[in-house]
mmCIF file of C-alpha atoms in Angstrom:
data_model
loop_
_atom_site.group_PDB
_atom_site.id
_atom_site.type_symbol
_atom_site.label_atom_id
_atom_site.label_comp_id
_atom_site.label_asym_id
_atom_site.label_seq_id
_atom_site.Cartn_x
_atom_site.Cartn_y
_atom_site.Cartn_z
ATOM 1 C CA MET D 1 -121.757 -79.131 -84.684
ATOM 2 C CA VAL D 2 -123.189 -77.945 -87.988
ATOM 3 C CA TYR D 3 -120.330 -75.956 -89.503
ATOM 4 C CA LEU D 4 -121.400 -73.297 -92.022
ATOM 5 C CA ASP D 5 -118.423 -70.932 -91.983
ATOM 6 C CA SER D 6 -116.247 -72.262 -94.805
ATOM 7 C CA ALA D 7 -115.823 -68.800 -96.330
ATOM 8 C CA ALA D 8 -113.579 -68.178 -93.311
ATOM 9 C CA THR D 9 -111.971 -71.619 -93.048
ATOM 10 C CA THR D 10 -113.036 -75.066 -94.209
ATOM 11 C CA LEU D 11 -113.115 -77.016 -90.946
ATOM 12 C CA GLN D 12 -113.754 -80.452 -92.453
ATOM 13 C CA LYS D 13 -110.694 -81.603 -94.384
ATOM 14 C CA PRO D 14 -110.084 -84.683 -96.531
ATOM 15 C CA PRO D 15 -108.517 -87.403 -94.347
ATOM 16 C CA ALA D 16 -105.398 -87.351 -96.540
ATOM 17 C CA VAL D 17 -104.742 -83.742 -95.473
ATOM 18 C CA ARG D 18 -104.587 -84.669 -91.796
ATOM 19 C CA ARG D 19 -102.397 -87.668 -92.505
ATOM 20 C CA ALA D 20 -99.987 -85.594 -94.588
ATOM 21 C CA VAL D 21 -99.606 -82.934 -91.884
ATOM 22 C CA LEU D 22 -98.862 -85.531 -89.192
ATOM 23 C CA SER D 23 -96.443 -87.412 -91.435
ATOM 24 C CA ALA D 24 -94.546 -84.222 -92.270
ATOM 25 C CA MET D 25 -94.170 -83.356 -88.595
ATOM 26 C CA GLU D 26 -92.501 -86.717 -88.054
ATOM 27 C CA ARG D 27 -90.453 -87.042 -91.239
ATOM 28 C CA MET D 28 -89.652 -83.647 -92.768
ATOM 29 C CA ALA D 29 -87.067 -80.962 -92.046
ATOM 30 C CA SER D 30 -86.562 -77.685 -93.943
ATOM 31 C CA PRO D 31 -86.580 -77.804 -97.752
ATOM 32 C CA GLY D 32 -83.413 -76.498 -99.362
ATOM 33 C CA ARG D 33 -81.544 -76.562 -96.057
ATOM 34 C CA GLY D 34 -79.609 -79.810 -96.362
ATOM 35 C CA GLY D 35 -78.768 -82.882 -98.428
ATOM 36 C CA HIS D 36 -80.109 -85.356 -95.861
ATOM 37 C CA ARG D 37 -83.275 -87.335 -96.370
ATOM 38 C CA PRO D 38 -85.644 -85.269 -94.144
ATOM 39 C CA ALA D 39 -84.654 -82.057 -95.971
ATOM 40 C CA MET D 40 -84.828 -83.703 -99.389
ATOM 41 C CA LEU D 41 -88.273 -85.140 -98.652
ATOM 42 C CA ALA D 42 -89.520 -81.689 -97.665
ATOM 43 C CA ALA D 43 -88.054 -80.186 -100.862
ATOM 44 C CA GLU D 44 -89.650 -82.885 -103.021
ATOM 45 C CA THR D 45 -93.039 -82.347 -101.379
ATOM 46 C CA ALA D 46 -92.815 -78.575 -101.784
ATOM 47 C CA PHE D 47 -92.036 -78.900 -105.478
ATOM 48 C CA SER D 48 -94.856 -81.434 -105.929
ATOM 49 C CA CYS D 49 -97.215 -78.900 -104.368
ATOM 50 C CA ARG D 50 -95.983 -76.185 -106.731
ATOM 51 C CA GLU D 51 -96.496 -78.550 -109.673
ATOM 52 C CA ALA D 52 -100.018 -79.470 -108.551
ATOM 53 C CA ALA D 53 -100.959 -75.807 -108.097
ATOM 54 C CA ALA D 54 -99.437 -74.839 -111.448
ATOM 55 C CA GLU D 55 -101.477 -77.536 -113.160
ATOM 56 C CA LEU D 56 -104.715 -76.608 -111.385
ATOM 57 C CA PHE D 57 -104.345 -72.882 -112.056
ATOM 58 C CA HIS D 58 -102.679 -73.143 -115.479
ATOM 59 C CA LEU D 59 -99.226 -71.671 -114.863
ATOM 60 C CA LYS D 60 -96.429 -72.642 -117.203
ATOM 61 C CA ASP D 61 -93.703 -72.595 -114.555
ATOM 62 C CA PRO D 62 -94.237 -74.227 -111.114
ATOM 63 C CA GLU D 63 -91.532 -71.946 -109.713
ATOM 64 C CA ASN D 64 -93.929 -69.033 -110.205
ATOM 65 C CA VAL D 65 -96.033 -70.580 -107.425
ATOM 66 C CA VAL D 66 -94.959 -68.932 -104.161
ATOM 67 C CA PHE D 67 -95.897 -70.227 -100.709
ATOM 68 C CA THR D 68 -97.335 -67.648 -98.300
ATOM 69 C CA LEU D 69 -98.926 -67.656 -94.853
ATOM 70 C CA ASN D 70 -102.403 -66.874 -96.196
ATOM 71 C CA ALA D 71 -104.158 -64.834 -98.886
ATOM 72 C CA THR D 72 -103.503 -61.564 -97.053
ATOM 73 C CA HIS D 73 -99.761 -62.228 -97.138
ATOM 74 C CA ALA D 74 -99.951 -63.111 -100.834
ATOM 75 C CA LEU D 75 -102.000 -60.042 -101.752
ATOM 76 C CA ASN D 76 -99.717 -57.714 -99.798
ATOM 77 C CA ILE D 77 -96.758 -58.952 -101.841
ATOM 78 C CA ALA D 78 -98.747 -58.535 -105.060
ATOM 79 C CA ILE D 79 -99.892 -55.017 -104.205
ATOM 80 C CA LYS D 80 -96.532 -53.771 -102.961
ATOM 81 C CA SER D 81 -94.782 -55.256 -106.001
ATOM 82 C CA THR D 82 -97.147 -53.446 -108.382
ATOM 83 C CA VAL D 83 -98.368 -50.260 -106.727
ATOM 84 C CA LYS D 84 -96.306 -47.272 -105.622
ATOM 85 C CA PRO D 85 -97.288 -44.821 -102.861
ATOM 86 C CA GLY D 86 -99.843 -42.349 -104.151
ATOM 87 C CA ASP D 87 -100.823 -44.388 -107.237
ATOM 88 C CA THR D 88 -104.390 -44.492 -108.517
ATOM 89 C CA VAL D 89 -105.918 -47.959 -108.237
ATOM 90 C CA VAL D 90 -109.335 -49.280 -109.265
ATOM 91 C CA VAL D 91 -111.062 -51.893 -107.095
ATOM 92 C CA SER D 92 -114.520 -53.412 -107.089
ATOM 93 C CA GLY D 93 -117.174 -52.478 -104.564
ATOM 94 C CA TYR D 94 -116.804 -55.887 -102.903
ATOM 95 C CA GLU D 95 -113.194 -55.898 -101.738
ATOM 96 C CA HIS D 96 -111.864 -57.361 -98.505
ATOM 97 C CA ASN D 97 -109.638 -55.404 -96.133
ATOM 98 C CA ALA D 98 -106.764 -57.575 -97.361
ATOM 99 C CA ILE D 99 -106.908 -55.342 -100.445
ATOM 100 C CA THR D 100 -108.078 -51.998 -99.159
ATOM 101 C CA ARG D 101 -105.875 -51.668 -96.074
ATOM 102 C CA PRO D 102 -102.564 -52.143 -97.930
ATOM 103 C CA LEU D 103 -103.730 -49.597 -100.501
ATOM 104 C CA ALA D 104 -104.674 -47.147 -97.746
ATOM 105 C CA ALA D 105 -101.292 -47.678 -96.078
ATOM 106 C CA LEU D 106 -99.606 -46.755 -99.369
ATOM 107 C CA GLY D 107 -101.664 -43.569 -99.589
ATOM 108 C CA CYS D 108 -103.217 -44.664 -102.879
ATOM 109 C CA HIS D 109 -106.110 -42.915 -104.549
ATOM 110 C CA ILE D 110 -108.734 -45.671 -104.628
ATOM 111 C CA LYS D 111 -111.398 -45.543 -107.328
ATOM 112 C CA VAL D 112 -114.257 -47.915 -106.516
ATOM 113 C CA ALA D 113 -116.145 -49.559 -109.377
ATOM 114 C CA ARG D 114 -119.476 -49.739 -107.570
ATOM 115 C CA SER D 115 -122.521 -51.605 -108.817
ATOM 116 C CA PRO D 116 -125.737 -53.115 -107.472
ATOM 117 C CA LEU D 117 -125.394 -56.543 -105.909
ATOM 118 C CA PHE D 118 -125.371 -59.447 -108.412
ATOM 119 C CA ASP D 119 -125.421 -57.033 -111.371
ATOM 120 C CA ARG D 120 -122.758 -58.315 -113.787
ATOM 121 C CA GLU D 121 -123.455 -55.751 -116.486
ATOM 122 C CA GLY D 122 -123.456 -52.966 -113.935
ATOM 123 C CA ILE D 123 -120.058 -53.885 -112.558
ATOM 124 C CA LEU D 124 -118.572 -54.199 -116.042
ATOM 125 C CA ALA D 125 -119.878 -50.720 -116.871
ATOM 126 C CA ALA D 126 -118.388 -49.420 -113.625
ATOM 127 C CA PHE D 127 -114.918 -50.854 -114.366
ATOM 128 C CA ASP D 128 -115.090 -49.550 -117.928
ATOM 129 C CA ARG D 129 -115.852 -46.102 -116.543
ATOM 130 C CA GLU D 130 -113.199 -46.117 -113.800
ATOM 131 C CA ILE D 131 -110.204 -47.584 -115.687
ATOM 132 C CA THR D 132 -108.890 -44.320 -117.061
ATOM 133 C CA GLY D 133 -105.447 -43.153 -118.123
ATOM 134 C CA GLU D 134 -104.060 -42.365 -114.668
ATOM 135 C CA VAL D 135 -104.849 -45.839 -113.261
ATOM 136 C CA SER D 136 -101.747 -47.896 -112.477
ATOM 137 C CA CYS D 137 -103.418 -51.124 -111.304
ATOM 138 C CA VAL D 138 -106.789 -52.879 -111.106
ATOM 139 C CA ILE D 139 -107.564 -55.238 -108.219
ATOM 140 C CA CYS D 140 -110.691 -57.357 -107.991
ATOM 141 C CA THR D 141 -112.084 -60.176 -105.917
ATOM 142 C CA HIS D 142 -113.360 -63.158 -107.885
ATOM 143 C CA VAL D 143 -116.174 -63.919 -105.422
ATOM 144 C CA SER D 144 -117.536 -61.661 -102.680
ATOM 145 C CA ASN D 145 -116.805 -63.211 -99.308
ATOM 146 C CA VAL D 146 -119.996 -61.614 -97.935
ATOM 147 C CA PHE D 147 -122.581 -62.322 -100.633
ATOM 148 C CA GLY D 148 -121.091 -64.992 -102.888
ATOM 149 C CA PHE D 149 -121.412 -62.679 -105.907
ATOM 150 C CA ILE D 150 -119.259 -64.077 -108.723
ATOM 151 C CA LEU D 151 -117.695 -61.110 -110.475
ATOM 152 C CA PRO D 152 -117.050 -61.228 -114.255
ATOM 153 C CA VAL D 153 -113.281 -61.316 -113.885
ATOM 154 C CA LYS D 154 -112.579 -62.640 -117.388
ATOM 155 C CA GLU D 155 -114.125 -59.536 -118.889
ATOM 156 C CA ILE D 156 -112.433 -57.242 -116.352
ATOM 157 C CA ALA D 157 -109.088 -58.898 -117.106
ATOM 158 C CA GLY D 158 -109.746 -58.296 -120.795
ATOM 159 C CA MET D 159 -110.275 -54.584 -120.175
ATOM 160 C CA CYS D 160 -106.976 -54.458 -118.315
ATOM 161 C CA ARG D 161 -105.095 -56.162 -121.147
ATOM 162 C CA GLU D 162 -106.591 -53.784 -123.700
ATOM 163 C CA ARG D 163 -105.526 -50.771 -121.626
ATOM 164 C CA ASN D 164 -102.174 -52.219 -120.556
ATOM 165 C CA VAL D 165 -103.014 -51.995 -116.847
ATOM 166 C CA PRO D 166 -101.776 -54.711 -114.426
ATOM 167 C CA PHE D 167 -104.557 -56.850 -112.938
ATOM 168 C CA ILE D 168 -104.399 -58.505 -109.506
ATOM 169 C CA LEU D 169 -107.028 -61.126 -108.667
ATOM 170 C CA ASP D 170 -108.122 -62.102 -105.166
ATOM 171 C CA ALA D 171 -109.197 -65.744 -105.540
ATOM 172 C CA SER D 172 -109.812 -66.307 -101.828
ATOM 173 C CA GLN D 173 -113.394 -67.483 -102.309
ATOM 174 C CA SER D 174 -113.090 -69.043 -105.764
ATOM 175 C CA ALA D 175 -109.945 -71.192 -105.751
ATOM 176 C CA GLY D 176 -110.999 -74.821 -105.554
ATOM 177 C CA ALA D 177 -114.595 -74.296 -106.680
ATOM 178 C CA ILE D 178 -114.428 -72.028 -109.748
ATOM 179 C CA PRO D 179 -111.750 -72.477 -112.431
ATOM 180 C CA VAL D 180 -108.965 -69.903 -112.176
ATOM 181 C CA HIS D 181 -106.714 -69.901 -115.259
ATOM 182 C CA MET D 182 -103.632 -67.713 -115.048
ATOM 183 C CA ASP D 183 -102.855 -68.175 -118.737
ATOM 184 C CA GLU D 184 -106.368 -67.128 -119.755
ATOM 185 C CA LEU D 185 -106.664 -64.152 -117.412
ATOM 186 C CA GLY D 186 -103.143 -62.829 -117.894
ATOM 187 C CA CYS D 187 -103.010 -61.522 -114.322
ATOM 188 C CA ALA D 188 -99.944 -59.904 -112.839
ATOM 189 C CA PHE D 189 -100.674 -61.834 -109.639
ATOM 190 C CA ILE D 190 -103.343 -64.094 -108.161
ATOM 191 C CA GLY D 191 -103.508 -64.523 -104.387
ATOM 192 C CA MET D 192 -105.388 -67.200 -102.469
ATOM 193 C CA PRO D 193 -105.485 -69.007 -99.122
ATOM 194 C CA GLY D 194 -104.773 -72.697 -98.687
ATOM 195 C CA HIS D 195 -107.275 -73.146 -95.865
ATOM 196 C CA LYS D 196 -110.542 -72.429 -97.668
ATOM 197 C CA GLY D 197 -111.561 -73.981 -100.985
ATOM 198 C CA LEU D 198 -108.265 -75.835 -101.364
ATOM 199 C CA TYR D 199 -108.962 -77.719 -98.098
ATOM 200 C CA GLY D 200 -105.438 -77.227 -96.761
ATOM 201 C CA PRO D 201 -104.355 -76.285 -93.229
ATOM 202 C CA GLN D 202 -104.511 -72.804 -91.759
ATOM 203 C CA GLY D 203 -101.290 -70.869 -92.183
ATOM 204 C CA THR D 204 -100.962 -71.715 -95.870
ATOM 205 C CA GLY D 205 -101.495 -69.630 -98.986
ATOM 206 C CA LEU D 206 -100.350 -69.227 -102.571
ATOM 207 C CA LEU D 207 -99.226 -66.319 -104.706
ATOM 208 C CA LEU D 208 -99.310 -67.048 -108.430
ATOM 209 C CA CYS D 209 -96.918 -64.753 -110.269
ATOM 210 C CA GLY D 210 -97.359 -63.802 -113.908
ATOM 211 C CA GLU D 211 -94.542 -64.272 -116.371
ATOM 212 C CA GLY D 212 -91.844 -61.610 -116.133
ATOM 213 C CA LYS D 213 -93.465 -59.705 -113.282
ATOM 214 C CA ASN D 214 -91.214 -57.816 -110.913
ATOM 215 C CA THR D 215 -91.636 -58.820 -107.289
ATOM 216 C CA LEU D 216 -90.813 -56.987 -104.079
ATOM 217 C CA PRO D 217 -90.092 -59.158 -101.014
ATOM 218 C CA LEU D 218 -91.932 -58.327 -97.821
ATOM 219 C CA LEU D 219 -89.259 -60.211 -95.861
ATOM 220 C CA GLU D 220 -85.536 -60.663 -96.317
ATOM 221 C CA GLY D 221 -83.571 -63.570 -94.947
ATOM 222 C CA GLY D 222 -82.275 -67.041 -95.623
ATOM 223 C CA THR D 223 -83.442 -68.923 -98.688
ATOM 224 C CA GLY D 224 -80.892 -71.719 -98.932
ATOM 225 C CA SER D 225 -79.643 -70.179 -102.185
ATOM 226 C CA LEU D 226 -76.967 -67.572 -103.052
ATOM 227 C CA SER D 227 -76.061 -67.398 -99.376
ATOM 228 C CA ALA D 228 -72.894 -65.340 -99.960
ATOM 229 C CA ARG D 229 -74.953 -62.399 -101.247
ATOM 230 C CA GLN D 230 -76.643 -59.882 -98.974
ATOM 231 C CA GLU D 231 -79.448 -59.215 -101.460
ATOM 232 C CA MET D 232 -82.428 -61.490 -101.866
ATOM 233 C CA PRO D 233 -82.185 -63.780 -104.936
ATOM 234 C CA ASP D 234 -83.611 -62.282 -108.099
ATOM 235 C CA PHE D 235 -85.485 -65.453 -109.103
ATOM 236 C CA LEU D 236 -88.704 -67.113 -107.989
ATOM 237 C CA PRO D 237 -89.737 -68.613 -105.712
ATOM 238 C CA ASP D 238 -86.682 -67.906 -103.528
ATOM 239 C CA ARG D 239 -87.050 -64.128 -103.834
ATOM 240 C CA LEU D 240 -90.355 -64.218 -101.925
ATOM 241 C CA GLU D 241 -89.805 -67.133 -99.552
ATOM 242 C CA ALA D 242 -87.384 -65.987 -96.839
ATOM 243 C CA GLY D 243 -87.074 -68.261 -93.823
ATOM 244 C CA THR D 244 -88.139 -71.783 -93.005
ATOM 245 C CA HIS D 245 -91.094 -73.177 -94.897
ATOM 246 C CA ASN D 246 -94.230 -74.560 -93.270
ATOM 247 C CA ALA D 247 -93.505 -78.130 -94.373
ATOM 248 C CA PRO D 248 -96.492 -79.716 -92.564
ATOM 249 C CA GLY D 249 -98.802 -77.064 -93.995
ATOM 250 C CA ILE D 250 -97.440 -77.471 -97.524
ATOM 251 C CA SER D 251 -97.806 -81.255 -97.246
ATOM 252 C CA GLY D 252 -101.433 -80.839 -96.225
ATOM 253 C CA LEU D 253 -102.049 -78.265 -98.941
ATOM 254 C CA LEU D 254 -100.717 -80.656 -101.562
ATOM 255 C CA GLU D 255 -103.279 -83.254 -100.507
ATOM 256 C CA GLY D 256 -106.018 -80.617 -100.469
ATOM 257 C CA ILE D 257 -105.198 -79.635 -104.056
ATOM 258 C CA ARG D 258 -105.163 -83.297 -105.055
ATOM 259 C CA PHE D 259 -108.610 -83.698 -103.483
ATOM 260 C CA VAL D 260 -109.952 -80.738 -105.480
ATOM 261 C CA LYS D 261 -108.511 -82.151 -108.708
ATOM 262 C CA ARG D 262 -110.025 -85.601 -108.073
ATOM 263 C CA ARG D 263 -113.401 -84.246 -107.009
ATOM 264 C CA GLY D 264 -113.532 -81.627 -109.771
ATOM 265 C CA GLU D 265 -114.101 -77.898 -109.316
ATOM 266 C CA GLY D 266 -117.386 -78.102 -111.207
ATOM 267 C CA ASN D 267 -118.719 -80.814 -108.891
ATOM 268 C CA ILE D 268 -117.727 -78.849 -105.790
ATOM 269 C CA LEU D 269 -119.394 -75.671 -107.060
ATOM 270 C CA ARG D 270 -122.506 -77.604 -108.057
ATOM 271 C CA ARG D 271 -122.853 -79.040 -104.556
ATOM 272 C CA GLU D 272 -122.348 -75.655 -102.907
ATOM 273 C CA ARG D 273 -124.957 -74.079 -105.181
ATOM 274 C CA GLU D 274 -127.465 -76.834 -104.454
ATOM 275 C CA LEU D 275 -127.087 -76.234 -100.728
ATOM 276 C CA THR D 276 -127.331 -72.467 -101.216
ATOM 277 C CA HIS D 277 -130.535 -72.866 -103.234
ATOM 278 C CA MET D 278 -131.972 -75.150 -100.559
ATOM 279 C CA ALA D 279 -131.147 -72.562 -97.891
ATOM 280 C CA VAL D 280 -132.681 -69.739 -99.928
ATOM 281 C CA THR D 281 -135.890 -71.722 -100.440
ATOM 282 C CA GLY D 282 -136.235 -72.732 -96.798
ATOM 283 C CA LEU D 283 -135.161 -69.488 -95.158
ATOM 284 C CA GLY D 284 -137.301 -67.505 -97.588
ATOM 285 C CA ARG D 285 -140.431 -68.922 -95.935
ATOM 286 C CA ILE D 286 -139.507 -67.475 -92.535
ATOM 287 C CA PRO D 287 -141.245 -64.162 -91.676
ATOM 288 C CA GLY D 288 -138.925 -61.240 -91.056
ATOM 289 C CA ILE D 289 -135.921 -62.607 -92.896
ATOM 290 C CA THR D 290 -134.121 -60.708 -95.668
ATOM 291 C CA LEU D 291 -132.006 -62.820 -98.013
ATOM 292 C CA TYR D 292 -129.236 -61.587 -100.276
ATOM 293 C CA ALA D 293 -129.474 -64.096 -103.098
ATOM 294 C CA ALA D 294 -128.970 -63.854 -106.837
ATOM 295 C CA GLU D 295 -131.969 -64.237 -109.117
ATOM 296 C CA VAL D 296 -129.626 -65.978 -111.569
ATOM 297 C CA PRO D 297 -127.985 -68.881 -109.653
ATOM 298 C CA GLU D 298 -124.906 -68.771 -111.899
ATOM 299 C CA ASN D 299 -124.049 -65.375 -110.393
ATOM 300 C CA GLN D 300 -123.621 -66.765 -106.868
ATOM 301 C CA ALA D 301 -121.255 -69.252 -105.228
ATOM 302 C CA GLY D 302 -121.769 -71.131 -101.958
ATOM 303 C CA VAL D 303 -122.111 -68.071 -99.705
ATOM 304 C CA LEU D 304 -125.435 -66.693 -98.445
ATOM 305 C CA SER D 305 -126.007 -63.601 -96.308
ATOM 306 C CA PHE D 306 -129.221 -62.720 -94.505
ATOM 307 C CA THR D 307 -130.673 -60.575 -91.720
ATOM 308 C CA LEU D 308 -133.485 -61.238 -89.286
ATOM 309 C CA GLU D 309 -135.892 -58.423 -88.447
ATOM 310 C CA GLY D 310 -135.683 -57.192 -84.885
ATOM 311 C CA MET D 311 -132.405 -58.949 -84.090
ATOM 312 C CA ASP D 312 -128.838 -57.712 -84.359
ATOM 313 C CA CYS D 313 -126.829 -59.942 -86.667
ATOM 314 C CA GLU D 314 -124.184 -60.500 -83.985
ATOM 315 C CA GLU D 315 -126.922 -61.673 -81.642
ATOM 316 C CA VAL D 316 -128.206 -64.102 -84.257
ATOM 317 C CA GLY D 317 -124.710 -65.472 -84.804
ATOM 318 C CA GLU D 318 -124.111 -65.865 -81.075
ATOM 319 C CA LYS D 319 -127.419 -67.661 -80.486
ATOM 320 C CA LEU D 320 -126.825 -69.998 -83.408
ATOM 321 C CA GLY D 321 -123.374 -70.757 -82.019
ATOM 322 C CA ARG D 322 -124.894 -71.717 -78.669
ATOM 323 C CA ARG D 323 -127.137 -74.124 -80.570
ATOM 324 C CA GLU D 324 -124.116 -75.680 -82.286
ATOM 325 C CA VAL D 325 -124.650 -74.016 -85.665
ATOM 326 C CA ALA D 326 -121.499 -72.162 -86.735
ATOM 327 C CA VAL D 327 -122.009 -69.116 -88.980
ATOM 328 C CA ARG D 328 -120.361 -65.705 -89.120
ATOM 329 C CA ALA D 329 -121.984 -62.365 -88.343
ATOM 330 C CA GLY D 330 -120.925 -58.757 -88.795
ATOM 331 C CA LEU D 331 -119.069 -56.978 -91.594
ATOM 332 C CA HIS D 332 -116.786 -59.933 -92.462
ATOM 333 C CA CYS D 333 -113.748 -57.633 -92.952
ATOM 334 C CA ALA D 334 -115.389 -56.273 -96.117
ATOM 335 C CA PRO D 335 -116.988 -52.853 -95.516
ATOM 336 C CA TYR D 336 -116.939 -52.007 -99.230
ATOM 337 C CA ALA D 337 -119.235 -54.970 -99.925
ATOM 338 C CA HIS D 338 -121.716 -53.820 -97.291
ATOM 339 C CA GLU D 339 -121.644 -50.275 -98.636
ATOM 340 C CA SER D 340 -122.463 -51.664 -102.091
ATOM 341 C CA ALA D 341 -125.353 -53.763 -100.767
ATOM 342 C CA GLY D 342 -126.674 -51.191 -98.298
ATOM 343 C CA THR D 343 -125.940 -53.316 -95.219
ATOM 344 C CA ILE D 344 -123.072 -51.312 -93.727
ATOM 345 C CA ALA D 345 -125.122 -50.207 -90.692
ATOM 346 C CA GLN D 346 -126.108 -53.675 -89.504
ATOM 347 C CA GLY D 347 -123.908 -56.185 -91.320
ATOM 348 C CA THR D 348 -125.257 -59.631 -92.130
ATOM 349 C CA VAL D 349 -125.334 -63.196 -90.918
ATOM 350 C CA ARG D 350 -123.391 -65.378 -93.349
ATOM 351 C CA ALA D 351 -123.751 -69.090 -94.007
ATOM 352 C CA SER D 352 -121.097 -70.559 -96.290
ATOM 353 C CA PHE D 353 -120.838 -74.096 -97.564
ATOM 354 C CA SER D 354 -118.135 -76.576 -98.501
ATOM 355 C CA ASP D 355 -118.067 -79.924 -100.251
ATOM 356 C CA PHE D 356 -118.465 -81.602 -96.866
ATOM 357 C CA ASN D 357 -121.811 -80.023 -95.978
ATOM 358 C CA THR D 358 -125.058 -81.929 -96.419
ATOM 359 C CA PRO D 359 -128.762 -81.138 -96.910
ATOM 360 C CA GLY D 360 -129.179 -82.091 -93.263
ATOM 361 C CA ASP D 361 -126.917 -79.195 -92.284
ATOM 362 C CA VAL D 362 -129.104 -76.778 -94.224
ATOM 363 C CA LYS D 363 -132.279 -78.181 -92.670
ATOM 364 C CA ARG D 364 -130.788 -77.622 -89.221
ATOM 365 C CA LEU D 365 -129.958 -74.001 -90.090
ATOM 366 C CA ILE D 366 -133.523 -73.407 -91.300
ATOM 367 C CA GLN D 367 -134.933 -75.030 -88.164
ATOM 368 C CA GLU D 368 -132.826 -72.920 -85.806
ATOM 369 C CA ILE D 369 -133.571 -69.655 -87.643
ATOM 370 C CA SER D 370 -137.287 -70.504 -87.529
ATOM 371 C CA LEU D 371 -137.054 -70.879 -83.755
ATOM 372 C CA LEU D 372 -135.211 -67.575 -83.419
ATOM 373 C CA ALA D 373 -137.770 -65.795 -85.599
ATOM 374 C CA ARG D 374 -140.561 -66.788 -83.227
#
């Protein structure tokens, strides 16, 4: 199979990730739940993963790295620790439901900083306009999961610092390919999955917590610390990590982070962009296709959306799947992005690349779309 759905989950993992998961299942117990060797090994691995993540994302304290089930879990903690019911919150016009649904559940007034697709200056002007005195939080995706649009988050973070407004970053599509520096951005929180650009297993995620930020647990329960108290510990990471850890997942995530550090984020992004450019060039020759690609390559990561005239995007995705080409079709859990790009009625077909894709994969996609277009 040609797998081109890494914006959902990277299917191909470094061999060390698989080995680490299997080893943990055989050798590790629960971290912080005993003084025996299996528990100690799990605790050591968990802390090594926190250290590796802190180094990659430039956090001073590894204990401010919190393990979650996925990015949605991480972002829910971030939002519910920062935003109160009824607050006014500014988001970009490219947000995922992992952001917008928690805000809707809290009854927040959502101000959307809308801009044309791939327009960096336009989105900066929109945030500048929308971040007014009543705003209690700004939340922004780093990269659109639908279109690969890289948003100017450094500048948006700067606006938030100037106006003393907390900033939450969704790094679901950037972590592992685009540098994310907590110390430079000054975010209140950064949420990300382990199973995408960090090449870890499904069921893993990270919440990076800014210095001195108050946190609100989504779950209460055992932490292996302060067990005589009936309140959750008031220190990280224990405050946000109730229950048994996913030791196999954390072991795999550690190896995924190590892979990213060895390979280099810049090299991974460069490869993804090369494949995206190749796809744009080849698909652009096919009659009836509409591509959503940036004129300036630096504004787009390894995600490409398109539509094919006369065919529903779900139909295109299904037919490609039958031909062993895996893409995603529809709204991709991001209706705001489709409203911004004018594709809300039909959605798009999305091809997304990882460091394990090849030019041959792109050629196969072009070949199959050419056959469908006929």
